[in-house]
Structures are given as C-alpha cells and as structure tokens.
Short mmCIF file of C-alpha atoms and ligand atoms in Angstrom, two decimals:
data_model
loop_
_atom_site.label_atom_id
_atom_site.label_comp_id
_atom_site.label_asym_id
_atom_site.label_seq_id
_atom_site.Cartn_x
_atom_site.Cartn_y
_atom_site.Cartn_z
CA MET E 155 6.66 -20.25 -13.75
CA HIS E 156 7.96 -20.46 -10.18
CA ALA E 157 6.00 -21.20 -6.97
CA LEU E 158 5.55 -18.26 -4.64
CA THR E 159 4.42 -19.24 -1.15
CA ILE E 160 3.83 -17.13 1.91
CA ASP E 161 3.62 -18.75 5.26
CA ALA E 162 0.88 -16.68 7.19
CA GLU E 163 1.44 -16.81 10.92
CA ASP E 164 1.62 -14.70 14.04
CA TRP E 165 5.28 -14.61 15.04
CA ALA E 166 4.62 -13.37 18.52
CA GLN E 167 1.86 -15.96 19.29
CA LEU E 168 3.84 -18.84 18.13
CA MET E 169 7.13 -17.71 19.78
CA CYS E 170 5.09 -17.30 23.06
CA SER E 171 3.54 -20.71 22.75
CA TYR E 172 6.88 -22.43 22.40
CA LEU E 173 7.84 -21.03 25.75
CA GLY E 174 4.59 -22.40 27.18
CA HIS E 175 2.64 -19.22 27.47
CA THR E 176 -0.50 -18.10 25.82
CA MET E 177 -1.46 -14.84 24.20
CA PRO E 178 -4.13 -13.71 21.85
CA VAL E 179 -3.49 -13.54 18.11
CA SER E 180 -1.78 -10.16 17.77
CA GLU E 181 -2.67 -7.05 15.53
CA GLN E 182 0.49 -8.20 13.58
CA PHE E 183 -1.20 -11.25 12.05
CA VAL E 184 -3.63 -9.09 10.34
CA SER E 185 -1.50 -6.03 9.41
CA SER E 186 1.32 -8.30 8.03
CA ILE E 187 -1.15 -10.21 5.80
CA GLU E 188 -2.62 -6.78 4.64
CA ARG E 189 0.83 -5.63 3.77
CA THR E 190 1.84 -8.78 1.98
CA LEU E 191 -1.44 -8.54 -0.05
CA ASN E 192 -0.68 -5.13 -1.01
CA MET E 193 2.80 -6.01 -2.12
CA LEU E 194 1.60 -8.80 -4.34
CA GLY E 195 -1.03 -6.55 -5.62
CA GLN E 196 1.58 -3.98 -6.78
CA HIS E 197 3.16 -6.73 -8.81
CA ASP E 198 -0.12 -8.31 -10.05
CA THR E 199 1.11 -11.60 -8.55
CA ARG E 200 -0.76 -14.63 -7.10
CA ALA E 201 0.73 -16.77 -4.48
CA THR E 202 -0.10 -19.65 -2.17
CA PHE E 203 -0.76 -18.57 1.53
CA PHE E 204 -0.04 -21.53 4.09
CA VAL E 205 -2.14 -20.36 6.96
CA VAL E 206 -2.11 -21.24 10.63
CA ALA E 207 -5.66 -22.33 11.18
CA SER E 208 -5.97 -21.74 14.86
CA GLN E 209 -4.90 -18.20 14.17
CA ALA E 210 -7.06 -17.89 11.14
CA ILE E 211 -10.35 -18.67 13.03
CA LYS E 212 -9.52 -15.70 15.42
CA GLN E 213 -9.11 -13.23 12.38
CA PRO E 214 -11.36 -14.91 9.64
CA ALA E 215 -12.12 -11.70 7.71
CA ILE E 216 -8.39 -11.26 6.62
CA VAL E 217 -8.10 -14.90 5.57
CA ARG E 218 -11.30 -14.42 3.58
CA GLU E 219 -9.61 -11.47 1.90
CA ILE E 220 -6.59 -13.58 0.90
CA ALA E 221 -8.92 -15.81 -1.18
CA GLU E 222 -11.05 -12.90 -2.48
CA CYS E 223 -7.68 -11.44 -3.91
CA GLY E 224 -7.44 -14.57 -5.93
CA HIS E 225 -4.60 -16.30 -3.91
CA GLU E 226 -4.57 -19.85 -2.72
CA VAL E 227 -5.28 -20.73 0.84
CA ALA E 228 -3.66 -23.85 1.98
CA SER E 229 -3.09 -25.51 5.41
CA HIS E 230 -0.04 -24.83 7.61
CA GLY E 231 -1.49 -27.03 10.36
CA TRP E 232 -3.86 -26.13 13.14
CA THR E 233 -1.44 -25.08 15.81
CA HIS E 234 2.00 -25.02 13.85
CA ALA E 235 3.00 -28.05 15.93
CA LYS E 236 6.43 -29.48 15.07
CA MET E 237 6.13 -32.80 12.92
CA HIS E 238 8.06 -34.92 15.35
CA GLU E 239 5.69 -34.29 17.99
CA PHE E 240 2.80 -35.91 16.11
CA THR E 241 1.58 -39.48 16.04
CA PRO E 242 -0.17 -40.57 12.84
CA ASP E 243 -3.51 -39.94 14.83
CA SER E 244 -2.94 -36.78 16.08
CA PHE E 245 -1.57 -35.44 12.96
CA ARG E 246 -4.53 -36.58 11.12
CA GLU E 247 -6.74 -34.79 13.55
CA ASP E 248 -4.60 -31.57 13.42
CA LEU E 249 -4.64 -31.52 9.65
CA ARG E 250 -8.40 -32.22 9.40
CA ARG E 251 -9.29 -29.51 11.75
CA SER E 252 -7.14 -27.07 9.89
CA ILE E 253 -8.63 -27.99 6.41
CA ASP E 254 -12.17 -27.91 7.90
CA THR E 255 -11.61 -24.46 9.26
CA LEU E 256 -9.88 -22.84 6.30
CA GLU E 257 -12.47 -24.31 3.84
CA GLU E 258 -15.28 -22.87 6.13
CA ILE E 259 -13.78 -19.47 6.18
CA THR E 260 -12.97 -19.10 2.71
CA GLY E 261 -15.70 -21.25 1.17
CA GLN E 262 -12.91 -22.86 -1.03
CA GLU E 263 -11.34 -26.23 -1.07
CA VAL E 264 -7.87 -26.65 0.47
CA TYR E 265 -5.34 -28.45 -1.91
CA GLY E 266 -2.06 -28.26 -0.15
CA HIS E 267 -0.36 -28.36 3.20
CA ARG E 268 3.12 -27.32 4.42
CA CYS E 269 4.40 -28.39 7.91
CA PRO E 270 6.36 -25.90 10.05
CA PHE E 271 10.11 -25.69 9.38
CA PHE E 272 9.98 -27.93 6.12
CA ALA E 273 10.72 -30.52 8.85
CA LEU E 274 9.01 -33.58 7.58
CA MET E 275 11.58 -36.36 8.00
CA PRO E 276 11.73 -39.99 6.86
CA GLU E 277 10.50 -41.05 10.25
CA GLN E 278 7.18 -39.28 9.56
CA SER E 279 6.73 -40.73 5.88
CA TRP E 280 3.31 -42.10 7.30
CA ALA E 281 2.22 -38.50 6.72
CA PHE E 282 2.02 -38.84 2.97
CA GLU E 283 -1.01 -41.42 3.24
CA ILE E 284 -2.80 -39.15 5.68
CA LEU E 285 -2.39 -36.06 3.46
CA GLN E 286 -3.60 -37.98 0.40
CA GLU E 287 -6.47 -39.54 2.52
CA LEU E 288 -7.65 -36.10 3.64
CA GLY E 289 -8.09 -34.98 0.03
CA LEU E 290 -4.90 -32.95 -0.70
CA GLU E 291 -3.16 -32.81 -3.97
CA TYR E 292 0.16 -31.68 -2.77
CA ASP E 293 2.42 -31.19 0.22
CA SER E 294 5.47 -28.90 0.61
CA SER E 295 7.06 -29.96 3.81
CA LEU E 296 10.41 -31.56 3.49
CA THR E 297 14.05 -30.44 2.86
CA THR E 298 15.80 -32.91 0.39
CA LEU E 299 19.18 -32.22 1.87
CA LEU E 300 17.97 -33.25 5.39
CA TRP E 301 16.76 -36.50 3.87
CA GLN E 302 20.18 -37.09 2.09
CA ALA E 303 21.83 -36.79 5.39
CA GLN E 304 19.90 -40.17 6.27
CA LYS E 305 20.98 -41.63 2.95
CA ILE E 306 17.66 -41.10 1.20
CA ALA E 307 18.18 -39.30 -2.19
CA LEU E 308 15.01 -37.48 -3.40
CA PRO E 309 14.44 -35.43 -6.61
CA ASP E 310 15.35 -31.72 -6.28
CA GLU E 311 12.02 -31.00 -7.98
CA PRO E 312 8.28 -31.72 -7.51
CA PHE E 313 7.80 -35.42 -7.44
CA VAL E 314 5.03 -37.85 -7.22
CA CYS E 315 4.73 -40.01 -4.05
CA ALA E 316 3.15 -43.23 -5.21
CA LEU E 317 1.25 -44.65 -2.35
CA PRO E 318 -0.23 -48.17 -1.67
CA GLY E 319 -3.38 -48.94 -3.79
CA GLY E 320 -2.33 -46.79 -6.53
CA ARG E 321 -3.12 -43.55 -4.79
CA GLU E 322 -0.46 -40.55 -5.02
CA ILE E 323 0.34 -37.22 -3.67
CA VAL E 324 2.84 -34.58 -5.03
CA GLU E 325 5.51 -33.33 -2.80
CA VAL E 326 7.29 -30.06 -3.67
CA PRO E 327 10.41 -30.17 -1.44
CA ALA E 328 12.31 -27.21 -0.32
CA LEU E 329 16.02 -27.05 -1.55
CA ALA E 330 18.89 -26.11 0.46
CA ARG E 331 22.64 -25.63 0.53
CA LYS E 332 25.08 -26.15 3.34
CA VAL E 333 26.71 -22.94 4.13
CA GLY E 334 29.24 -23.69 6.91
CA PRO E 335 27.28 -24.94 9.93
CA VAL E 336 23.97 -23.42 8.58
CA THR E 337 21.36 -25.11 6.26
CA ALA E 338 20.25 -22.29 4.06
CA ARG E 339 17.15 -22.88 2.07
CA LEU E 340 16.48 -21.65 -1.51
CA ILE E 341 14.66 -19.15 -1.69
CA GLY E 342 13.63 -18.01 1.66
CA GLY E 343 14.34 -17.71 5.46
CA ARG E 344 17.56 -16.72 6.79
CA GLY E 345 19.38 -17.45 3.62
CA PHE E 346 17.13 -14.98 1.81
CA ARG E 347 17.61 -12.34 4.46
CA VAL E 348 21.52 -12.59 4.89
CA MET E 349 23.04 -14.22 1.86
CA PRO E 350 24.37 -12.22 -0.95
CA SER E 351 21.87 -11.97 -3.94
CA SER E 352 23.91 -14.27 -6.13
CA PHE E 353 23.04 -16.99 -3.81
CA TYR E 354 19.39 -17.11 -5.10
CA LEU E 355 19.80 -15.48 -8.31
CA SER E 356 22.27 -18.07 -9.61
CA HIS E 357 19.69 -20.78 -8.41
CA LEU E 358 16.71 -19.01 -10.40
CA ARG E 359 19.04 -18.97 -13.45
CA GLU E 360 19.92 -22.63 -13.07
CA ARG E 361 16.28 -23.64 -12.76
CA GLU E 362 15.14 -21.65 -15.69
CA GLU E 363 17.94 -23.35 -17.84
CA GLN E 364 16.66 -26.87 -16.62
CA GLY E 365 13.18 -25.91 -17.13
CA LEU E 366 12.32 -26.52 -13.44
CA PRO E 367 10.30 -24.42 -11.22
CA ALA E 368 11.91 -22.67 -8.19
CA MET E 369 9.99 -22.19 -4.94
CA MET E 370 10.14 -18.98 -2.81
CA TYR E 371 8.77 -18.85 0.57
CA VAL E 372 8.20 -15.65 2.89
CA HIS E 373 6.72 -15.32 6.16
CA THR E 374 4.01 -12.58 6.45
CA TYR E 375 5.92 -11.18 9.40
CA GLU E 376 8.99 -10.90 7.33
CA THR E 377 7.25 -8.00 5.21
CA THR E 378 6.83 -6.12 8.46
CA PRO E 379 8.86 -2.76 8.39
CA ASP E 380 8.30 -2.06 12.05
CA ARG E 381 10.36 -3.82 14.77
CA LEU E 382 9.28 -7.45 15.52
CA MET E 383 10.25 -6.53 19.14
CA ARG E 384 7.14 -4.35 19.38
CA TYR E 385 5.26 -7.63 19.46
CA VAL E 386 7.05 -9.36 22.38
CA PRO E 387 4.25 -9.58 25.02
CA SER E 388 4.86 -7.66 28.07
CA HIS E 389 3.17 -10.27 30.28
CA LEU E 390 6.07 -12.78 29.97
CA PRO E 391 8.53 -13.26 32.92
CA ILE E 392 11.74 -11.08 32.16
CA ARG E 393 14.03 -13.94 31.24
CA GLU E 394 11.57 -15.35 28.49
CA ARG E 395 10.96 -11.81 27.25
CA ALA E 396 14.72 -11.45 26.87
CA LYS E 397 14.77 -14.68 24.88
CA LEU E 398 12.02 -13.26 22.52
CA VAL E 399 13.96 -10.05 22.06
CA VAL E 400 17.05 -11.83 21.01
CA ALA E 401 14.92 -14.00 18.55
CA ALA E 402 13.28 -10.83 17.26
CA LYS E 403 16.63 -9.14 16.62
CA ALA E 404 17.94 -12.19 14.86
CA PHE E 405 14.86 -12.36 12.59
CA GLU E 406 15.23 -8.46 11.83
CA VAL E 407 18.72 -8.80 10.36
CA GLY E 408 18.64 -8.25 6.71
CA MET E 409 14.79 -7.89 6.53
CA GLY E 410 14.77 -4.53 4.66
CA ARG E 411 17.25 -5.73 2.36
CA MET E 412 15.15 -8.90 1.73
CA ASN E 413 12.09 -6.84 1.06
CA ARG E 414 13.83 -4.96 -1.56
CA ALA E 415 14.99 -8.09 -3.17
CA LEU E 416 11.59 -9.58 -2.94
CA HIS E 417 10.10 -6.58 -5.00
CA ARG E 418 12.95 -7.14 -7.67
CA LEU E 419 12.22 -10.90 -7.88
CA LEU E 420 8.38 -10.27 -8.13
CA ASP E 421 9.23 -7.97 -11.12
CA GLN E 422 11.70 -10.04 -12.98
CA TYR E 423 10.35 -13.62 -12.71
CA GLU E 424 6.99 -15.15 -13.27
CA TRP E 425 5.34 -16.52 -10.02
CA ALA E 426 2.22 -18.43 -9.44
CA PRO E 427 0.34 -20.25 -6.64
CA MET E 428 1.73 -23.71 -5.84
CA ARG E 429 -1.30 -25.42 -7.10
CA ASP E 430 -0.91 -24.04 -10.59
CA VAL E 431 2.91 -24.96 -10.65
CA VAL E 432 1.82 -28.58 -9.63
CA ALA E 433 -0.73 -28.58 -12.42
CA GLU E 434 1.83 -27.48 -14.91
CA ARG E 435 4.15 -30.07 -13.81
CA ARG E 436 1.51 -32.81 -14.10
CA GLN E 437 0.52 -31.62 -17.59
CA LYS E 438 4.09 -32.09 -18.83
CA GLY E 439 4.04 -35.71 -17.42
CA THR E 440 7.71 -35.45 -16.41
CA MET E 441 7.49 -35.62 -12.64
CA PRO E 442 9.77 -38.14 -11.07
CA ARG E 443 8.27 -40.83 -8.74
CA VAL E 444 9.18 -42.22 -5.33
CA VAL E 445 7.26 -45.07 -3.60
CA VAL E 446 5.89 -45.16 -0.18
CA THR E 447 5.50 -48.62 1.06
CA THR E 448 2.56 -49.99 3.15
CA GLU E 449 4.95 -49.79 6.04
CA GLY E 450 5.24 -46.07 5.32
CA LYS E 451 8.87 -46.15 4.20
CA VAL E 452 10.00 -44.15 1.32
CA VAL E 453 11.93 -46.12 -1.20
CA SER E 454 13.56 -43.79 -3.67
CA ASP E 455 15.43 -45.05 -6.71
CA PHE E 456 16.22 -41.62 -7.70
CA ALA E 457 19.99 -41.42 -8.27
CA GLY E 458 20.25 -45.12 -6.82
CA VAL E 459 18.32 -47.13 -4.05
CA LEU E 460 19.56 -45.46 -0.94
CA ALA E 461 16.52 -46.14 1.53
ZN1 ZN R 1180 5.48 -21.62 9.88
#
C-alpha cells in the first residue's frame, strides 16, 4: 500500500503572492479539486489532500466535499509560507490557524501536515515538537537528500521522530534523486512530468520488493487540462505578468503525459491516504527512529551518527 497525496492549492494566487501582489482565490482552486476528485473516483482510490487553509476558507464547500468523498484532509499551512521564513512562534500560529480552519470546515480531525516544497531543513528541526504539540500524528515535509547534503543521514522510509519527554511524531519523507543539477523527487513534481516512466516505475518496483511504501504527490493544478496561463491575473504589471507566463509554461511541460501516467499508476498499484499508510507502518512495528534533542537538533544514528 503506497501513500497518495494531493497538494490542493491555487497556483495563480500563490504565484501572485510570491511577487507581492494579492488576488482572490481563482476559480481554478475549485475546478482543479473537482477534477482531481473525479479522477480518484474513477479509480475508486482514496488519498490525502494537503490543503492551503487560507484558500480553503474562501471556498469551504469544495473542501467539505473532499472529506465527504472519504479522503483525508490535512494541513498545507495557512498561507503556504516557506519554512525558512518562520520563527517557532510564527510557525505555531500559522499551523494552529490552518488546523482549526480545516477542522471547522470538514468537522473532522486533522492528523497530518506538509510544508511547502518539502523544504523542512535541519535548521527548522524545532518544528517537530510544535507539530506534535498541536496534536498531529505525522508530518511529510522533508527531502532526505537535502538533509544528506548537510551530513545528516535519515531513513528513506517513514520514521519516528523521538521527542523529549517520550513524545513522538512520524515523518514521511520525500525521496529524490540528483539528475544533473536538478533534484527530482519521487514520485511527483517536475520529475514526474518530464522524466521517462522508468524513473518512477523502477522506484515503485524496488519499494514493493523491499516491502516499503512509496509516496506520490500531485498538485491539484497539475490535473488541469486547460492552460495554466489562463489564470495569470491581468492586473499585474507587464513584467510580472511575463514572469508568471514563463512559470506557467514551465509547469505545463509534460503535464498531459503525467496525467496519463497517473491514471496508469492509479490502476496498477494500491494507494491509500497517508494516515492509513502511517497506521500500517506503526502496526508492523518496524519503523526506524531518530532522536530530536531538547535543543531541537536531530541526532540520527541511521547509517552512522552524522549529526
Ligand atoms: Zn504547496
């Protein structure tokens, strides 16, 4: 059983906010979630949706529908802010607000979190305690390859972060391979859109042989068959509009092919929400552990103490 995760976010609004401009949540937020729900329905597959809560609050009906279709709704933060921009206090506030909002909309408890860009780095190891403190069971926010670059080896599978005071939280990391200068994550993002299918099929085969779960992530806007460019807001200054048009074109490369591949993978493999995958790993009792010290430092003796 592999984890199927969907990041539900409004591409145009986020890109606009990165340029310092505001725009309302676009119609794409709703239509791309609807399309994703239809696709999962066709394959009778359930997934975890990591939802940006400040966008969810503007379109609560579609977020409620995600939960009513039997999928898990988890936190993708309040505003999709980057991890390195947070202090522990501002992260706690952002996370709490996102959890409260999503729980109010769906009437269901939130169990998991994913930060934007899988960019939780060793410098933000304090986040594990806050995630646990706010009642979450798991997090899926880091890329092991990026931690290795800082000489911290982490398991390439779901692992337990042992926190001070005997508390713990499970981390489900994203795996990646270096392809030239690019970090291509398995299975999702640019790697999924442009790499040959052998890139992720061999990974899935290997995971099944090892008895380990793979994790796939797809953005709702990646299931959009119409041009992303359509959603570039017209009120932006021309230079910034041009930047977004270039970004939209880059995202569109390989999107059609990725959608066909996605249908095949949904057909051929068994997928489940992340919470179910974490529960299965817990039940097996084989999850590796890493220790987070009281100073918020990760000490991993997995493949040698490197921290
Ligand atoms: Zn995101």
